Amino acid sequence: MDLLSAVLPTPIQELSNAITEKAGIKLYIKRDDLIHPKVSGNKWRKLKYNLLEADSQGNRRLLTFGGAFSNHLYAAAAAGKALGLETIGIVRGEELADKLSPTLLFCLDQGMQLHFVSRGEYKLRNSEDYLRELAARFDYPFIIPEGGTSALALKGVGEIVPEIKAQLAQVPDYFAVAVGTGGTAAGLLSAGVNVLAFSALKGGEFLEKDIHALLNGQHSGDLQLFTDYHFGGYAKWNQELITFMLEFRQAFGIQLEQVYTAKMLYGLFDLIHKNHFQKGQTIVAVHTGGVQGLLKL
Ligand SMILES: *Cc1c(COP(=O)(O)O)cnc(C)c1O
């Protein structure tokens, strides 16, 4: 499969500056943003076993869910095109049909069929009855949940951990990730490591329960969820965050985006600065990609 011929392992890079030196910690960034030109970051990891499962079932049609700026829809559309699969996107918000976002235009261009549904209908996206109805309506596609987040996704994300063990010759004390649905955080936890999870949404306290539900009783590492670095809510930001993103690029030569990864790294540097960690500890921040959704700055 073309999609699976991505660059692996993705590179790891040290991030060292006055803050990390003062705290006496080692900080690295795992460059999953470089995994594939279109199916980027955690979306590649989360799709991998979903696509293999669809393939083993002989199902050549995928159906999935997302909003107007969904990196998952973008990745699913690109993966479908690369693999010659039909793709169907159920999009949250009927009003969007008239003014397509750059993400949705890309999806259409990759051949994805878009179906716009009301916010009320979109809320049913995990209900079994609704999924049965969608399956019948779209001729029994392989259904991937919103964000690609499923048990199969956890397995793909968990593969980051042995990659890093081989690259650093140690298991880091913590992995840091941005959280939308929690699938990526749960995948890392399921591989047995400790996770610092930064909610990209306001009121993200519920994510702790969601992440544990995804783990479904599996033995896992420890979760610390941070809910104060949302910058006003999902897909909201302010000048301080944009300035951080620009300074980060200047210092390390790495592009972040304002919805997820900039918030996570802002929060992580804030914790390091506030002596949240012990000297000698090692942290790996995962760059989950999404840079195609960057603000035009
Ligand atoms: C989708 C996405 C996330 C959130 O991942 P979840 O598994 O849904 O928590 C984080 N970062 C980027 C760049 C994303 O596109």
mmCIF file of N, CA and C in Angstrom, residues 5 10 95 98 104 146 192 282:
data_model
loop_
_atom_site.group_PDB
_atom_site.id
_atom_site.type_symbol
_atom_site.label_atom_id
_atom_site.label_comp_id
_atom_site.label_asym_id
_atom_site.label_seq_id
_atom_site.Cartn_x
_atom_site.Cartn_y
_atom_site.Cartn_z
ATOM 1 N N SER A 5 3.964 3.243 2.807
ATOM 2 C CA SER A 5 5.386 3.431 2.504
ATOM 3 C C SER A 5 5.881 4.789 3.014
ATOM 4 N N THR A 10 10.064 8.187 11.989
ATOM 5 C CA THR A 10 10.142 9.638 11.811
ATOM 6 C C THR A 10 11.295 10.162 12.679
ATOM 7 N N GLU A 95 -24.821 24.330 6.854
ATOM 8 C CA GLU A 95 -24.567 25.630 6.225
ATOM 9 C C GLU A 95 -23.228 25.669 5.492
ATOM 10 N N ASP A 98 -22.312 25.682 1.348
ATOM 11 C CA ASP A 98 -22.235 26.853 0.468
ATOM 12 C C ASP A 98 -20.896 27.567 0.518
ATOM 13 N N LEU A 104 -12.100 21.254 3.148
ATOM 14 C CA LEU A 104 -13.169 20.542 2.431
ATOM 15 C C LEU A 104 -12.946 20.598 0.919
ATOM 16 N N GLU A 146 -15.052 9.506 14.109
ATOM 17 C CA GLU A 146 -14.491 10.863 14.055
ATOM 18 C C GLU A 146 -13.042 10.861 14.542
ATOM 19 N N GLY A 192 2.044 1.819 27.387
ATOM 20 C CA GLY A 192 2.646 1.718 28.718
ATOM 21 C C GLY A 192 3.461 2.916 29.182
ATOM 22 N N THR A 282 13.376 13.178 31.127
ATOM 23 C CA THR A 282 13.341 13.263 29.671
ATOM 24 C C THR A 282 11.895 13.294 29.195
#
